[in-house]
Amino acid sequence: MTDQENNNSFSANPFAALFGSVAEAQQFVAGQKVQLQQKTGEDGEDSQDESDNSVSESLDDCDDSIAEISRSFRSQQEICEQLNINHMIQRIFLITLDNSDPSMKSGNGIPLRCVYLEDLGSELDGQDWLDMDNVEQALFTRLLLQEPGKYLICMTSSVAPNLSADRDAGEEHIIPFLFSCFQRAKKEVTKVPENLLPYAVRCKALTVSNSRTVLLTPEIYQGQDVPAQLVDLMLEGLRGAYFEEVSEFLEDIIEALLADEEVHTFSEVFQPVFDVLLERVKDLDLCQMLLYTYLDLLLYCTRQKDIAKVFVKYIQPQDPTNGHQYQKTLLGVILSISCLLRTPGVVENHGYFLNPSRSSPQEIKVQESNIHQFMAQFHEKIYQLLKNLLQLSPDTKHLILSWLGNCLHANAGRGKIWANQVPEIFMQTYASDSFFLNLGAALLRLCQPFCKPKSARLLTFNPTYCALREINEEERKTRNAHMKGLDKETCLIPVASDQQPEFPQTFNLVTENLVLTQYTLHLGFHRLHEQMVKVNQSLHRLQGAWRDAQQSGSPTAENLREQFERLMTIYLCLKAALSEPQMLQNCIHLQVSTALLLVQIALGNRGTEPVTLIFPVPDVQHSALAYVPEFFADNLGDFFIFLRRFADEVLETAAESLEQILDFITVFTGCVERMKNPHLRAKLAEVLEAVMPHLEQVQNPLISSVFHRQKIFCSYRHAPHLAEALIKVFVDIEFTGDPHQFEQKFNYRRPMYPILRYMWGRDTYRQSIKSLADYASENLEAVNPPLFLRFLNLLMNDAVFLLDEAIQYLSKIKIQQIERDRGDWDGLSAESRREKESSLLVLGQLARFHNIMSNETIGTLAFLTSGKRAKSCDVPRKTPSQLAVTLW
């Protein structure tokens, strides 16, 4: 054999790898040959052939030794690697097949406690180690154990108890257990040697695949509430600040579920999770911190695109035409949480403002402040939830807007008068007041970006949205028009016979948000405001009756006190719910922006920059006001009247924005061509009375709460036109076409008297009224009587009528009082006596109203004809007869 062939034979031999080089292997073989030659040299040279054969056999024996050494070395490597794999699997899954004495176990990488899988070891013919061939079966066996804690064994020689290790290894709930395995596998991936990395990655994948199996077939795992465990895992992640890891775990599971939906779709898998959330959230209270953890969980769900799709489909009601069904959905249950009574009129077991008469004003104020803090946080969460769904994808945007549009359409009956008269039917047919209060607050926040001062986005609103008739679902999605039934709403002015709306291809989100928000406020805030006014009036009457009963020692005093307590609780809850500061500020921004928008529409502005208001306002052909529903203006008026009654201090903080409100009132109050409804225009006069400064209420002139409002009113650039508009609506309200117009007009004119008195005390306004009077005196014989002449005529008529009515009511009261005092009522039955007392009470209320109104009317005539500045003290509080004598 040549040297080259010899080298090639050594290089091809796999055992040569045991030496440092081929040369060393050759040297080793050569040495072995020398030893063999020395050993056989004694036999003589005559047996050369036998010697050569012997050397050859010895070389073969040497090759066998090298092979044995190689096999032994390779076996040791494999055993070491297998031992490391076994230890890694034990560390990740806390399971083992080795039940030997802990002192006999080697290695620092084994866990303290493991679950011993004895049955699996028997199936594997006594194998006492885990490898990649049996780990999947081992993990599945572990997951099927109902009480894994019974099979715990100690893996080290330490006998000290370790509760943490026992808890981790003996975890009974499989979802938390698999998540812990996922966490441990992630750590192994970062620290194991490179040769073990594929095995660690595979173990991590096993946690995900088994989690997928658990979610797809939870019935296999007895005694496991898998959806509840998944919810609890997310909650614990949020509380323990490791939600990023939980989120990563969930993302991997979702990817695995979506990869194969043959058994169950992802939607079918995740719906039970929302069932658990629905069951838990419905019993939570506004001021419970757990509620906000659940809301954070839902915020994650609405950010994750696949879960969000399931969520928006899950919240669809069984009957989309039943308004109350929306309250039963998961989103509806959340929206129904507030400090208001869950069941109207039922105060028992309510957590807020119980026994208010026993609480100090400071305690009530503190409780209200706490409620406001929770409300602000609660509304922010709902806003973020809606915002997530709107921004996530076109599909989720369409579905959540459809939900909102269908919900409002199904609850449109909330605004009907009959709905307030039959509460039993109302509760079964429509969503609750809490639902609409919270929904309105969240939608208000969505509107804030385009409600900022001088926002160019505001004027991109397209009022033709409200003129759309029924369109199919696909068109709603492409045109961004999800509200229904708006074409049946009464608009500010009627559509001209030759006027056709010009619909765009698609409506922007500003348009849809503004309409949704205004309609929600119309159905929600308006009703709550009415309730609060009625409760406030009832409290005043009940307080008077309670005081009278106490003074007379009547046995009904205690019953009246209990009624007063219950009613006071309802009132305080309403006040707390409606006066949350952030919600009020957001609503001010919206209503001020609405006022600006409607003025710009009245001016015919179709651009994105506001045009300057000038008088006289130019006529606009085919005005878009014909597509603006009346509830836009009604909401504005309702809100500022509410502030005047129950949160007057908020008006002062918004004084800089009130100029837009004055513009709106000036443009619309006196013009039937821009607002046809006389009742709505009369309501704007009440809005003006609400936002004007009420100086007679200021106790300390050095600390005026109306300073900014007074500044705005006095410097208002269109003051002459505002005064004229007020007088115009005063006259127009005489004939409204309503069958009760005669009685209504006095209620509408009531707030106009203090406004006229205030204006008469300011030079700018007084001069404009005098100009109207001068024009009237110069045109007394005109075919169409001047405005001021008709105004004075109505004032005189009202004064005469009111004085006459007041005197008649006083006469009737006197007659009934005489009958009662001389004992004519003593012989009547209890029912007849109650009727008499009720009649006397009604007469007293009517007499009081007519006295006050006659006083105001005659007072107005007095300062208008005297030429002096009017003050609230200028008109003394006299009886009607005294006033009549003074006037004449």
Coordinates of C-alpha atoms in Angstrom, one line a residue, residues 155-521:
M155 CA -36.8 16.3 43.2
T156 CA -33.9 17.4 45.5
S157 CA -32.6 16.1 48.8
S158 CA -33.9 19.3 50.6
V159 CA -36.8 18.5 53.0
A160 CA -37.7 22.1 53.7
P161 CA -41.3 22.9 52.6
N162 CA -41.7 25.2 49.6
L163 CA -45.2 26.4 49.1
S164 CA -44.4 28.3 45.9
A165 CA -42.9 25.2 44.2
D166 CA -45.8 23.1 45.4
R167 CA -48.3 25.6 44.1
D168 CA -46.6 25.9 40.7
A169 CA -46.2 22.1 40.1
G170 CA -49.6 21.2 41.5
E171 CA -51.6 23.9 39.6
E172 CA -55.1 22.5 38.9
H173 CA -56.3 25.1 36.4
I174 CA -54.9 24.1 33.0
I175 CA -54.9 27.6 31.3
P176 CA -52.8 29.2 34.1
F177 CA -50.6 26.1 34.2
L178 CA -49.9 26.3 30.4
F179 CA -49.2 30.0 30.6
S180 CA -46.6 29.3 33.4
C181 CA -45.1 26.6 31.1
F182 CA -45.0 29.2 28.3
Q183 CA -43.2 31.6 30.5
R184 CA -40.6 29.0 31.6
A185 CA -40.1 27.9 28.1
K186 CA -39.4 31.5 27.0
K187 CA -36.7 31.7 29.7
E188 CA -35.2 28.4 28.5
V189 CA -35.0 29.6 25.0
T190 CA -32.8 32.5 26.1
K191 CA -30.4 30.6 28.3
V192 CA -30.0 27.0 27.0
P193 CA -27.0 25.9 24.9
E194 CA -27.3 26.1 21.2
N195 CA -27.7 22.3 20.8
L196 CA -30.8 22.4 23.1
L197 CA -32.4 25.5 21.6
P198 CA -34.6 23.6 19.0
Y199 CA -35.9 21.5 21.9
A200 CA -36.8 24.5 24.0
V201 CA -38.5 26.2 21.1
R202 CA -40.5 23.0 20.5
C203 CA -41.6 22.9 24.2
K204 CA -42.8 26.5 23.9
A205 CA -44.8 25.5 20.8
L206 CA -46.3 22.6 22.8
T207 CA -47.7 25.0 25.4
V208 CA -49.5 26.9 22.6
S209 CA -50.8 23.9 20.7
N210 CA -52.1 22.3 23.9
S211 CA -53.8 25.6 24.8
R212 CA -55.4 25.6 21.4
T213 CA -56.6 22.0 22.1
V214 CA -58.0 23.0 25.5
L215 CA -60.0 25.9 24.0
L216 CA -61.3 23.9 21.1
T217 CA -62.3 20.8 23.1
P218 CA -62.8 21.9 26.7
E219 CA -65.2 19.0 27.4
I220 CA -62.2 16.6 27.4
Y221 CA -60.8 18.2 30.5
Q222 CA -63.2 17.4 33.4
G223 CA -63.8 20.0 36.0
Q224 CA -62.2 22.8 34.1
D225 CA -64.0 26.1 33.3
V226 CA -61.7 27.1 30.5
P227 CA -63.3 30.4 29.5
A228 CA -63.3 31.6 33.1
Q229 CA -59.7 30.6 33.5
L230 CA -58.8 32.6 30.4
V231 CA -60.6 35.7 31.8
D232 CA -58.9 35.2 35.2
L233 CA -55.5 34.9 33.5
M234 CA -56.0 38.2 31.7
L235 CA -57.2 39.8 34.9
E236 CA -54.2 38.6 36.8
G237 CA -51.9 39.8 34.1
L238 CA -53.5 43.3 34.3
R239 CA -53.2 43.4 38.1
G240 CA -49.7 42.0 38.2
A241 CA -48.3 44.2 35.4
Y242 CA -47.2 41.3 33.2
F243 CA -50.0 41.6 30.7
E244 CA -47.5 41.9 27.8
E245 CA -46.5 38.3 28.4
V246 CA -50.2 37.2 28.6
S247 CA -50.8 39.2 25.4
E248 CA -47.9 37.3 23.7
F249 CA -49.3 34.0 24.9
L250 CA -52.8 34.9 23.6
E251 CA -51.5 36.1 20.3
D252 CA -49.8 32.8 19.7
I253 CA -52.9 30.9 20.6
I254 CA -55.1 33.1 18.4
E255 CA -52.7 32.5 15.5
A256 CA -52.9 28.7 16.1
L257 CA -56.7 28.8 16.3
L258 CA -57.0 30.8 13.1
A259 CA -54.7 28.5 11.2
D260 CA -57.1 25.6 11.5
E261 CA -60.9 26.3 12.0
E262 CA -62.2 22.9 11.0
V263 CA -63.4 21.9 14.4
H264 CA -64.6 25.3 15.6
T265 CA -64.3 28.8 14.3
F266 CA -62.4 31.4 16.3
S267 CA -65.6 33.2 16.9
E268 CA -67.2 30.0 18.5
V269 CA -64.1 29.6 20.7
F270 CA -64.0 33.1 22.0
Q271 CA -67.8 33.7 22.5
P272 CA -67.8 31.8 25.9
V273 CA -65.1 34.2 27.1
F274 CA -67.5 37.1 26.5
D275 CA -70.3 35.1 28.2
V276 CA -68.1 35.0 31.3
L277 CA -67.4 38.7 31.1
L278 CA -71.1 39.5 30.7
E279 CA -72.1 37.4 33.7
R280 CA -69.4 39.1 35.9
V281 CA -69.8 42.7 34.8
K282 CA -73.5 43.0 35.2
D283 CA -73.3 42.9 39.0
L284 CA -70.5 45.4 39.4
D285 CA -70.9 48.9 40.7
L286 CA -69.6 52.2 39.4
C287 CA -67.2 52.7 42.3
Q288 CA -65.7 49.2 42.3
M289 CA -62.1 49.1 41.2
L290 CA -62.7 45.6 39.7
L291 CA -65.0 47.1 37.1
Y292 CA -62.1 49.1 35.7
T293 CA -59.8 46.1 35.5
Y294 CA -62.6 44.4 33.4
L295 CA -62.8 47.5 31.2
D296 CA -59.0 47.4 30.6
L297 CA -59.4 43.7 29.6
L298 CA -62.1 44.8 27.1
L299 CA -59.9 47.6 25.8
Y300 CA -57.3 44.9 24.9
C301 CA -60.1 42.9 23.2
T302 CA -61.0 45.9 21.1
R303 CA -57.4 46.6 20.1
Q304 CA -56.8 43.0 19.0
K305 CA -58.2 42.8 15.5
D306 CA -59.4 39.2 15.6
I307 CA -61.0 39.4 19.1
A308 CA -62.6 42.8 18.2
K309 CA -64.4 41.2 15.3
V310 CA -65.9 38.6 17.6
F311 CA -66.8 41.4 20.1
V312 CA -68.8 43.6 17.7
K313 CA -70.7 40.5 16.4
Y314 CA -71.3 39.3 20.0
I315 CA -72.9 42.5 21.1
Q316 CA -75.6 42.4 18.4
P317 CA -79.0 41.9 20.1
Q318 CA -81.4 39.1 19.3
D319 CA -84.1 41.5 18.3
P320 CA -82.6 44.7 16.7
T321 CA -85.9 46.5 16.8
N322 CA -86.3 46.2 20.6
G323 CA -84.5 49.0 22.3
H324 CA -84.3 47.2 25.7
Q325 CA -82.4 44.3 24.1
Y326 CA -79.4 46.5 23.5
Q327 CA -79.1 47.0 27.3
K328 CA -78.8 43.2 27.7
T329 CA -75.7 42.9 25.5
L330 CA -72.2 43.1 27.0
L331 CA -71.6 46.7 25.8
G332 CA -75.2 47.5 27.0
V333 CA -74.6 46.1 30.4
I334 CA -71.5 48.2 30.8
L335 CA -73.3 51.3 29.6
S336 CA -76.0 50.7 32.2
I337 CA -73.7 51.1 35.2
S338 CA -74.1 54.4 37.0
C339 CA -75.1 56.0 40.3
L340 CA -78.7 56.2 39.2
L341 CA -81.2 53.8 40.6
R342 CA -81.1 50.4 38.8
T343 CA -84.9 50.1 39.2
P344 CA -86.7 53.5 39.1
G345 CA -88.2 54.4 42.5
V346 CA -86.5 51.5 44.4
V347 CA -84.1 53.2 46.8
E348 CA -83.5 50.1 49.0
N349 CA -80.0 48.6 48.8
H350 CA -78.9 51.5 46.6
G351 CA -75.3 52.4 47.4
Y352 CA -75.5 56.2 47.1
F353 CA -76.9 59.0 49.2
L354 CA -78.9 56.9 51.6
N355 CA -80.5 58.8 54.5
P356 CA -79.4 62.2 53.2
S357 CA -81.1 64.1 56.0
R358 CA -78.6 62.5 58.4
S359 CA -75.6 63.5 56.3
S360 CA -74.0 66.9 56.4
P361 CA -73.8 69.0 53.3
Q362 CA -70.0 68.5 53.3
E363 CA -70.4 64.7 53.4
I364 CA -72.9 64.8 50.5
K365 CA -70.5 67.0 48.6
V366 CA -67.6 64.6 49.2
Q367 CA -69.7 61.6 48.0
E368 CA -70.7 63.5 44.9
S369 CA -67.1 64.4 44.2
N370 CA -66.0 60.7 44.5
I371 CA -68.8 59.7 42.1
H372 CA -67.6 62.3 39.6
Q373 CA -64.0 60.9 39.8
F374 CA -65.2 57.4 39.0
M375 CA -67.6 58.7 36.3
A376 CA -64.8 60.5 34.5
Q377 CA -62.6 57.4 34.5
F378 CA -65.6 55.2 33.4
H379 CA -66.5 57.5 30.5
E380 CA -62.9 57.6 29.4
K381 CA -62.8 53.8 29.2
I382 CA -66.0 53.6 27.2
Y383 CA -64.7 56.3 24.9
Q384 CA -61.5 54.4 24.3
L385 CA -63.4 51.2 23.6
L386 CA -65.5 52.9 20.9
K387 CA -62.5 54.7 19.5
N388 CA -60.6 51.4 19.2
L389 CA -63.4 49.8 17.3
L390 CA -63.8 52.9 15.0
Q391 CA -60.1 53.0 14.2
L392 CA -59.2 49.3 14.1
S393 CA -60.6 48.3 10.7
P394 CA -63.4 49.2 8.3
D395 CA -65.3 46.1 9.3
T396 CA -65.3 46.9 13.1
K397 CA -66.1 50.5 12.3
H398 CA -69.1 49.6 10.2
L399 CA -70.4 47.1 12.8
I400 CA -70.1 49.4 15.8
L401 CA -71.7 52.3 13.9
S402 CA -74.5 50.0 12.8
W403 CA -74.9 48.9 16.4
L404 CA -75.2 52.6 17.5
G405 CA -77.5 53.6 14.7
N406 CA -79.8 50.6 15.2
C407 CA -79.8 51.1 19.0
L408 CA -80.9 54.8 18.6
H409 CA -83.5 53.9 16.1
A410 CA -85.0 51.2 18.3
N411 CA -85.0 53.6 21.3
A412 CA -86.5 56.5 19.4
G413 CA -89.8 56.2 21.4
R414 CA -88.0 57.3 24.5
G415 CA -88.6 60.9 23.4
K416 CA -92.4 60.4 23.2
I417 CA -94.6 61.9 25.9
W418 CA -96.5 58.6 26.5
A419 CA -93.2 56.9 27.4
N420 CA -92.9 58.9 30.6
Q421 CA -96.5 58.1 31.6
V422 CA -96.2 54.3 31.6
P423 CA -92.9 53.4 33.3
E424 CA -93.7 49.6 33.3
I425 CA -93.9 49.5 29.5
F426 CA -91.0 51.9 29.2
M427 CA -88.6 49.6 31.2
Q428 CA -89.5 46.6 29.0
T429 CA -89.3 48.4 25.7
Y430 CA -86.4 50.8 25.9
A431 CA -82.9 51.0 27.3
S432 CA -82.4 52.7 30.7
D433 CA -81.5 56.3 31.5
S434 CA -78.0 55.2 32.7
F435 CA -77.4 53.6 29.3
F436 CA -78.0 56.8 27.4
L437 CA -76.3 59.0 29.9
N438 CA -73.0 57.0 29.6
L439 CA -73.3 56.5 25.8
G440 CA -73.9 60.3 25.4
A441 CA -70.8 61.1 27.6
A442 CA -68.6 58.7 25.5
L443 CA -69.9 60.1 22.2
L444 CA -69.3 63.6 23.5
R445 CA -65.6 62.8 23.9
L446 CA -65.5 61.4 20.4
C447 CA -66.7 64.8 19.2
Q448 CA -64.1 66.9 21.0
P449 CA -61.5 66.9 18.2
F450 CA -63.8 68.9 15.9
C451 CA -65.4 71.0 18.7
K452 CA -62.2 73.0 19.4
P453 CA -62.3 76.7 18.7
K454 CA -61.9 77.5 15.0
S455 CA -61.8 73.9 14.0
A456 CA -61.9 73.6 10.2
R457 CA -63.3 70.0 10.5
L458 CA -66.6 71.3 12.0
L459 CA -67.8 72.9 8.8
T460 CA -67.3 69.7 6.9
F461 CA -70.6 68.5 8.5
N462 CA -73.1 67.7 5.8
P463 CA -76.7 68.2 6.9
T464 CA -78.1 66.1 4.0
Y465 CA -77.2 63.1 6.1
C466 CA -80.5 63.6 7.9
A467 CA -82.5 63.5 4.7
L468 CA -81.4 60.0 3.7
R469 CA -84.2 57.6 3.3
E470 CA -84.0 53.8 3.8
I471 CA -80.9 52.3 2.2
N472 CA -79.5 48.7 2.2
E473 CA -76.8 47.5 4.5
E474 CA -74.1 47.6 1.8
E475 CA -74.9 51.2 1.0
R476 CA -74.8 52.1 4.7
K477 CA -71.2 50.8 4.8
T478 CA -70.0 52.5 1.7
R479 CA -71.7 55.8 2.4
N480 CA -71.0 55.9 6.2
A481 CA -74.7 56.4 7.0
H482 CA -75.8 54.2 9.8
M483 CA -78.6 56.2 11.4
K484 CA -82.2 55.3 10.5
G485 CA -85.4 57.3 10.5
L486 CA -83.9 60.8 10.5
D487 CA -85.9 61.7 7.4
K488 CA -89.0 61.5 9.5
E489 CA -87.7 64.1 12.0
T490 CA -89.1 67.6 11.9
C491 CA -86.5 70.0 10.6
L492 CA -85.9 73.7 11.4
I493 CA -87.7 74.8 8.2
P494 CA -89.7 72.9 5.7
V495 CA -88.1 71.7 2.4
A496 CA -89.0 73.9 -0.6
S497 CA -91.1 72.2 -3.3
D498 CA -88.3 72.5 -5.8
Q499 CA -85.5 71.7 -3.4
Q500 CA -83.6 68.4 -3.8
P501 CA -80.8 67.3 -1.4
E502 CA -77.3 66.8 -3.0
F503 CA -76.0 63.7 -1.4
P504 CA -72.2 63.0 -1.4
Q505 CA -70.7 59.7 -2.3
T506 CA -69.8 59.1 1.3
F507 CA -70.3 61.0 4.6
N508 CA -67.4 61.8 6.8
L509 CA -67.0 60.7 10.4
V510 CA -67.6 64.2 11.7
T511 CA -71.1 64.2 10.2
E512 CA -72.0 60.8 11.6
N513 CA -70.5 61.5 15.0
L514 CA -72.3 64.8 15.4
V515 CA -75.7 63.3 14.5
L516 CA -75.2 60.2 16.7
T517 CA -74.2 62.4 19.7
Q518 CA -77.0 64.9 19.3
Y519 CA -79.6 62.2 18.9
T520 CA -78.3 60.4 21.9
L521 CA -78.5 63.6 24.0

